[in-house]
Short mmCIF file of N, CA and C in Angstrom, two decimals:
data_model
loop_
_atom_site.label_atom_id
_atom_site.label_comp_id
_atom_site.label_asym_id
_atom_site.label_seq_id
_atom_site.Cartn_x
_atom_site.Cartn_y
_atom_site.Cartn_z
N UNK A 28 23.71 1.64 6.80
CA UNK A 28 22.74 2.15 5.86
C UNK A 28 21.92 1.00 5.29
N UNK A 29 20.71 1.33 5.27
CA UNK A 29 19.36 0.21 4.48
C UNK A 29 19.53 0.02 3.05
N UNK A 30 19.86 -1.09 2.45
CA UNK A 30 19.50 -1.23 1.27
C UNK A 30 18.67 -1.06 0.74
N UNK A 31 17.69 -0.67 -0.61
CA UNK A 31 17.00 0.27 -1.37
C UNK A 31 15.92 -1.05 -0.81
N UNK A 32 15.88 -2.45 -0.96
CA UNK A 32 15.30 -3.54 -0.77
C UNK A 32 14.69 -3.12 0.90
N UNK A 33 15.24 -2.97 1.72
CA UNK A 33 15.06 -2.73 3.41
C UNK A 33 14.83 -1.44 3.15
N UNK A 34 14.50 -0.03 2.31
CA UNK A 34 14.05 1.35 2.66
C UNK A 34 12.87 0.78 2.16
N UNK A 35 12.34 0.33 1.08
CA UNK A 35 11.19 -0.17 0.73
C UNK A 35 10.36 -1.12 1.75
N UNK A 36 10.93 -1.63 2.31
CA UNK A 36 10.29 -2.59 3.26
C UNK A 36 9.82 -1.79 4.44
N UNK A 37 11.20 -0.92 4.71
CA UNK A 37 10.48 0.03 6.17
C UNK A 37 9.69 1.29 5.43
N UNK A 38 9.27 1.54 4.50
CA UNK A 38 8.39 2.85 3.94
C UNK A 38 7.52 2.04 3.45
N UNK A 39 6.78 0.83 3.15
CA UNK A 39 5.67 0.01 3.26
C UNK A 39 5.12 -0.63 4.89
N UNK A 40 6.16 -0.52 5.61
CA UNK A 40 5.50 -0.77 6.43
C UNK A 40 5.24 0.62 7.24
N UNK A 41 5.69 1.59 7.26
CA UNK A 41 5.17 2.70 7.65
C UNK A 41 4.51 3.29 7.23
N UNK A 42 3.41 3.11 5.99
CA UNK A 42 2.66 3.43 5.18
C UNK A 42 1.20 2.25 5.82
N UNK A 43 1.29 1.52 6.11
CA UNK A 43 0.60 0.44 6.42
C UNK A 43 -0.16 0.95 8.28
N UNK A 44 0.68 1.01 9.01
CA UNK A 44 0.82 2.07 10.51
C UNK A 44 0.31 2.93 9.93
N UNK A 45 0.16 4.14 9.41
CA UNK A 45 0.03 5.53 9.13
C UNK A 45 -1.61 4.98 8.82
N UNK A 46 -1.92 4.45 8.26
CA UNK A 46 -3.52 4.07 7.30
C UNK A 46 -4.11 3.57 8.76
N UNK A 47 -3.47 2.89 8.99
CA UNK A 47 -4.39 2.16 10.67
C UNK A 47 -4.02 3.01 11.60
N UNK A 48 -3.15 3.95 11.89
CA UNK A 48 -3.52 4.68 13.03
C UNK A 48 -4.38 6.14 12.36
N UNK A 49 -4.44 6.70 11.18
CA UNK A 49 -5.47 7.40 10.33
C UNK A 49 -6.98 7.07 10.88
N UNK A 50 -7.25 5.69 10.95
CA UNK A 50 -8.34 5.59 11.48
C UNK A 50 -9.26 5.74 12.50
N UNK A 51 -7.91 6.13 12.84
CA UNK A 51 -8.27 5.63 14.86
C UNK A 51 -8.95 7.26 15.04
N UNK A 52 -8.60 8.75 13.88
CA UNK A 52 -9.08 9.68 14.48
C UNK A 52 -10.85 10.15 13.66
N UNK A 53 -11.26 9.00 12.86
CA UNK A 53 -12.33 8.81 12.03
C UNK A 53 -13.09 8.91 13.34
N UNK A 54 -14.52 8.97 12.81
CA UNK A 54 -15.49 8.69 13.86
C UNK A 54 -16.73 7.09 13.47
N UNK A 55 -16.76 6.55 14.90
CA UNK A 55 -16.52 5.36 14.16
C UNK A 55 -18.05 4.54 13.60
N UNK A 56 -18.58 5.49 12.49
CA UNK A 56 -19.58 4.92 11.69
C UNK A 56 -19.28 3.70 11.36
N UNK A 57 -20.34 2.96 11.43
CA UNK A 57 -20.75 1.52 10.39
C UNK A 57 -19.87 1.47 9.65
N UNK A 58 -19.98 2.77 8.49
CA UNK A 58 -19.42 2.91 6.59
C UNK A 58 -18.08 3.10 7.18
N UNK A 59 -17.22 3.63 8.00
CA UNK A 59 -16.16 4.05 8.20
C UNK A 59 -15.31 2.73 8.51
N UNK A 60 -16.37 1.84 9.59
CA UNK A 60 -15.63 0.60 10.12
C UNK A 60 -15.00 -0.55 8.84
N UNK A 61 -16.32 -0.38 8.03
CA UNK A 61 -16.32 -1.41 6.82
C UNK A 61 -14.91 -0.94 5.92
N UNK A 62 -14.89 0.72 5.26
CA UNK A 62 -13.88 0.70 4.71
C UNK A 62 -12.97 0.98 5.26
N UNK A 63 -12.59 1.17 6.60
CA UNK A 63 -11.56 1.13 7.31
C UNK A 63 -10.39 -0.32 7.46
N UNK A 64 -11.41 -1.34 7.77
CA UNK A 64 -11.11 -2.71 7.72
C UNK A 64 -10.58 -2.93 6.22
N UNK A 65 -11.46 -2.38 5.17
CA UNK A 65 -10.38 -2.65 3.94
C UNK A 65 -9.39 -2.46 3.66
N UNK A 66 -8.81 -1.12 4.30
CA UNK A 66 -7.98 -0.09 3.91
C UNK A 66 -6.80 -0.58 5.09
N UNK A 67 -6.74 -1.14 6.11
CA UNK A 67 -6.31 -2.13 6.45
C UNK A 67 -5.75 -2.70 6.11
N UNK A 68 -6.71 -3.80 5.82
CA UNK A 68 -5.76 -5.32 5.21
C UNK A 68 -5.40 -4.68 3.93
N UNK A 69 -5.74 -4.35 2.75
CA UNK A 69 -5.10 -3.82 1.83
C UNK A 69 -3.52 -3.22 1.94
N UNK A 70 -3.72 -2.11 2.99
CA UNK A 70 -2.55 -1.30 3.45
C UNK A 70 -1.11 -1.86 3.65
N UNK A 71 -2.01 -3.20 4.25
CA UNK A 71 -0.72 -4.00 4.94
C UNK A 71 -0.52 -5.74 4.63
N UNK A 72 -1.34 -5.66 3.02
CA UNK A 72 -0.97 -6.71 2.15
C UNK A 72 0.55 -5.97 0.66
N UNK A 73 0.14 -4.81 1.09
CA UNK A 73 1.57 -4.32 -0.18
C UNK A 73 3.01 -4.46 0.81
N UNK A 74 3.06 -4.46 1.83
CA UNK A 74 4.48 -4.90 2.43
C UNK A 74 4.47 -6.45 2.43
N UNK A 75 3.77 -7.07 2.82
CA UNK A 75 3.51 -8.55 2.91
C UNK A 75 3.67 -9.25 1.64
N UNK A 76 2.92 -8.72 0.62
CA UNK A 76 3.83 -9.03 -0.68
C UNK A 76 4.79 -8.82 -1.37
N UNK A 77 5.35 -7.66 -1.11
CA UNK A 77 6.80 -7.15 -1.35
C UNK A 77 7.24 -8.23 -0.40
N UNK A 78 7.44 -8.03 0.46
CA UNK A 78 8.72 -8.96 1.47
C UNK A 78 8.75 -10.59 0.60
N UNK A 79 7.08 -11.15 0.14
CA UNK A 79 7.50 -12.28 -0.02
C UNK A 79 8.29 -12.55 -1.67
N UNK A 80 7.81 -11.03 -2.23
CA UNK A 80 8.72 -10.97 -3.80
C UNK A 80 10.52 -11.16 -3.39
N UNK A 81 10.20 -10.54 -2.31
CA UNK A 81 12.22 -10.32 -2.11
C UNK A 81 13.29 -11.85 -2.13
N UNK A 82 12.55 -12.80 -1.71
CA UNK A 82 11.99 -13.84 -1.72
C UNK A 82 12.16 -14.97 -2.53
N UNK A 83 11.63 -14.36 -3.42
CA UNK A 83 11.18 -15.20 -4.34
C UNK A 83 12.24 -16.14 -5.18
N UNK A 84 11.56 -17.20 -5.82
CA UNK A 84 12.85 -18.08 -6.52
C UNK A 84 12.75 -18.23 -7.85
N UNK A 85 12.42 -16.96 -8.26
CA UNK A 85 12.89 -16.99 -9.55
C UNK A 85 12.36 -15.46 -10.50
N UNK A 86 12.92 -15.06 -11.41
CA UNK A 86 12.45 -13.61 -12.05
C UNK A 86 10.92 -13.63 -12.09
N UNK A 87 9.96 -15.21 -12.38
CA UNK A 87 8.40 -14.97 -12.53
C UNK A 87 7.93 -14.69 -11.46
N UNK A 88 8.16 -15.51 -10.09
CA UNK A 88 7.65 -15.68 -9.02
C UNK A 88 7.47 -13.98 -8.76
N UNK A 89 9.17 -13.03 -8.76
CA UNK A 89 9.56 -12.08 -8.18
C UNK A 89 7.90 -10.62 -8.74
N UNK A 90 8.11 -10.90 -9.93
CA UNK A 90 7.06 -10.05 -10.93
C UNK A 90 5.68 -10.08 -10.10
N UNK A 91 5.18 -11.53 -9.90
CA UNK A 91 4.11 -11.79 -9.85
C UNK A 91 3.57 -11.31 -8.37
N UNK A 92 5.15 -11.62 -7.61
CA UNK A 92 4.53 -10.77 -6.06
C UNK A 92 4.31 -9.51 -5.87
N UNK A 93 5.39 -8.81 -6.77
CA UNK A 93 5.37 -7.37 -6.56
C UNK A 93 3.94 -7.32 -7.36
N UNK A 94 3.84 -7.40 -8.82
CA UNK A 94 2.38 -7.06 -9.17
C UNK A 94 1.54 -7.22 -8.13
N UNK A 95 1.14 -8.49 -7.35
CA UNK A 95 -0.05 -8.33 -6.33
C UNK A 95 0.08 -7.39 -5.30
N UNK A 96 1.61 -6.73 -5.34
CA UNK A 96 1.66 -5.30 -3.88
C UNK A 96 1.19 -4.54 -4.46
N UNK A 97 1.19 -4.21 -6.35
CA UNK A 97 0.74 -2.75 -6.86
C UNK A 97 -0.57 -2.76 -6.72
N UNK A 98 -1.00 -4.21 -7.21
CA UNK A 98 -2.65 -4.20 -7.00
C UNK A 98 -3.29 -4.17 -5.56
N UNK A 99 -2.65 -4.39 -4.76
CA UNK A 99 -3.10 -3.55 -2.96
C UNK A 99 -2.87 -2.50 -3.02
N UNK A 100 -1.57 -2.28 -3.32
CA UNK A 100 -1.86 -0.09 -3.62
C UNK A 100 -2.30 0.65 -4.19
N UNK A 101 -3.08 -0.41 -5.23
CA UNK A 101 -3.88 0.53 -5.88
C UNK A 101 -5.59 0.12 -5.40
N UNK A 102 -5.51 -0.46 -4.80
CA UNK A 102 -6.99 -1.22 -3.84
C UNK A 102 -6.69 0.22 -2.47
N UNK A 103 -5.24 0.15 -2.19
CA UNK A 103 -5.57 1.38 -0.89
C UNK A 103 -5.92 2.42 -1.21
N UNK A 104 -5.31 3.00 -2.04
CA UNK A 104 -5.43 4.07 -2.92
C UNK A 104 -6.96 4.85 -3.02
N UNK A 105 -7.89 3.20 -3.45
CA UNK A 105 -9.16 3.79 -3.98
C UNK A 105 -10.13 3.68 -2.43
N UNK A 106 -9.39 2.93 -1.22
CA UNK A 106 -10.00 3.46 0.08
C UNK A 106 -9.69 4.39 0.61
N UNK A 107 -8.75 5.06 0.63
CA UNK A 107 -8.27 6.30 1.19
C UNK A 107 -8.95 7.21 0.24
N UNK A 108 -9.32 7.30 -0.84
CA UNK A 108 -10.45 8.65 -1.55
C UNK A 108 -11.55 8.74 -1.04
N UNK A 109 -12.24 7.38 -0.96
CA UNK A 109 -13.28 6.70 -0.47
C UNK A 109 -13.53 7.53 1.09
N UNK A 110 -12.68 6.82 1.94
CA UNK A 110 -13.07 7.70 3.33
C UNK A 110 -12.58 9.21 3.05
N UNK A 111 -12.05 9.76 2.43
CA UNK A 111 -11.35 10.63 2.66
C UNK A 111 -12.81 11.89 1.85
N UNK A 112 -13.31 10.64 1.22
CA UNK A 112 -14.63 11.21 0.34
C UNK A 112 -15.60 11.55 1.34
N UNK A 113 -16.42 10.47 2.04
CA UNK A 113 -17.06 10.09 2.94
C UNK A 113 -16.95 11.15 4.44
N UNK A 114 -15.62 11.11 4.73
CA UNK A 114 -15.12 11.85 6.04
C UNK A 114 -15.14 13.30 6.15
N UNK A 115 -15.15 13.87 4.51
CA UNK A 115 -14.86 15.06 4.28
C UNK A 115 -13.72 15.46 5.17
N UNK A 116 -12.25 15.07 5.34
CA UNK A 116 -11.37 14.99 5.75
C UNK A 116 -10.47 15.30 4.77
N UNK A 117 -9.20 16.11 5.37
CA UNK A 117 -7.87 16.60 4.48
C UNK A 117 -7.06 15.75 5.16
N UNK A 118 -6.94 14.93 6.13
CA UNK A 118 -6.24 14.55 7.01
C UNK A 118 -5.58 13.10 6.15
N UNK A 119 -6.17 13.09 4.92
CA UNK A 119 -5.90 11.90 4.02
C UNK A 119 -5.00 12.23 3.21
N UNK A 120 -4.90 13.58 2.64
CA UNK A 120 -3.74 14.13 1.87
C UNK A 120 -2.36 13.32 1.41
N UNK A 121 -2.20 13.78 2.96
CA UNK A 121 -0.49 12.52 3.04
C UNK A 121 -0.43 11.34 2.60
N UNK A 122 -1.41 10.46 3.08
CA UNK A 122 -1.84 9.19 2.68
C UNK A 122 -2.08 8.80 1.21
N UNK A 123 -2.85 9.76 0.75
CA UNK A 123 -3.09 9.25 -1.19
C UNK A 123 -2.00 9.45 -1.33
N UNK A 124 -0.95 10.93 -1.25
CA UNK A 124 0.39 11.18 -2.28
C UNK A 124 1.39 10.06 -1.77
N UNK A 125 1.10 9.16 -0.86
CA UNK A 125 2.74 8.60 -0.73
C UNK A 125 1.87 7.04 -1.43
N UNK A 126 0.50 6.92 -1.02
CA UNK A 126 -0.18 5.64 -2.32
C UNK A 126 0.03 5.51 -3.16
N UNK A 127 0.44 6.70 -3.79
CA UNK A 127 0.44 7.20 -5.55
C UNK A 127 1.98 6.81 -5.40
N UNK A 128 2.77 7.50 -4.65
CA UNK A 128 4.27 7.42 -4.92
C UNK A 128 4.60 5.89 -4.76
N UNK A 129 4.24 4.88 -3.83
CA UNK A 129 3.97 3.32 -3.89
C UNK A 129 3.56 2.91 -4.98
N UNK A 130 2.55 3.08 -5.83
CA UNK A 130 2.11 2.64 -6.83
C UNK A 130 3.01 2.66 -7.60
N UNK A 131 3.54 4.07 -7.67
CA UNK A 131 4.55 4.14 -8.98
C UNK A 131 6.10 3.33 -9.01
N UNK A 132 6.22 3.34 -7.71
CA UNK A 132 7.55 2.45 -7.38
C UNK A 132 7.16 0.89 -7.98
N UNK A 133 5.83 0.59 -7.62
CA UNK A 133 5.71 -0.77 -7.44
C UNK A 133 5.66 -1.26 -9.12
N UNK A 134 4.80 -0.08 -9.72
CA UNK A 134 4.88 -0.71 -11.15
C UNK A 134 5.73 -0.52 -12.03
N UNK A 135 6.76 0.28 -11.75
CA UNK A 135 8.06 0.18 -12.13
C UNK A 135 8.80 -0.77 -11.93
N UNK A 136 8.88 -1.37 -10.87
CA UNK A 136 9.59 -2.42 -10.53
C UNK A 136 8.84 -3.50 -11.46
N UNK A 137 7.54 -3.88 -11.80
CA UNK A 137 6.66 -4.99 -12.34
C UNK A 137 7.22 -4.80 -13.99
N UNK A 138 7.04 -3.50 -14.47
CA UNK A 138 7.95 -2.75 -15.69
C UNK A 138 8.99 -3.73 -15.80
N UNK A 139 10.26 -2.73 -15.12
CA UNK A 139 11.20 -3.50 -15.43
C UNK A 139 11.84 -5.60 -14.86
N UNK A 140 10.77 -5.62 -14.42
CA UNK A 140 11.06 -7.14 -13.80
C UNK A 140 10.10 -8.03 -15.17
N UNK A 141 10.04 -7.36 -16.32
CA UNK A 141 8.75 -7.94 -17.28
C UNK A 141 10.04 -7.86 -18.73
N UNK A 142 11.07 -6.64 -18.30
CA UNK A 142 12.03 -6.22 -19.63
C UNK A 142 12.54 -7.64 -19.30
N UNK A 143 13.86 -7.70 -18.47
CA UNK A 143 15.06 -8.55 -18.07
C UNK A 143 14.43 -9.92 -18.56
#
């Protein structure tokens, strides 16, 4: 069984996949390419900074990484409305509610890594 540390790691990175293969069924406007590419690297800077919080060497370091994953999930967040605006697409649905459910994990964790 995955530790809560490794379910987080594999449900950020399958959140990250899900946003880049999302794209692949867009059609591939200019505006789509541009915020696609954001939504991207964004997507798959909140696992990349989690992993390097896990990491980290010391309670500030730990705060400061996870804060920069909430602030990519909340940067994906506002690209996935964005195309999802743009695309006139439902196919984004899934994608905002598990952004939102990331967000909330992430700033909970920033929460309580700010008490201790």
């Amino acid at each position: 069984m995955l530790s809560r540390q490794d379910q987080l790691v594999e449900r950020l990175t399958k959140f990250a996949l899900d946003c880049a293969n999302l794209l692949k069924s867009l059609s591939l406007t200019e505006q789509n390419k541009i915020y696609g590419k954001q939504l991207v690297r964004s997507s798959s800077s909140i696992g990349a900074n989690y992993v390097e919080a896990t990491v980290a060497s010391s309670k500030k370091e730990f705060a400061n990484c996870v804060n920069i994953a909430r602030r990519e999930a909340k940067e994906s967040l506002y690209w996935l409305n964005l195309l999802r605006k743009v695309s006139n697409s439902t196919d984004f649905i899934d994608l905002v509610d598990e952004s939102e459910q990331i967000l909330r994990i992430l700033s909970a964790m920033v929460k309580t890594s700010k008490l201790e």
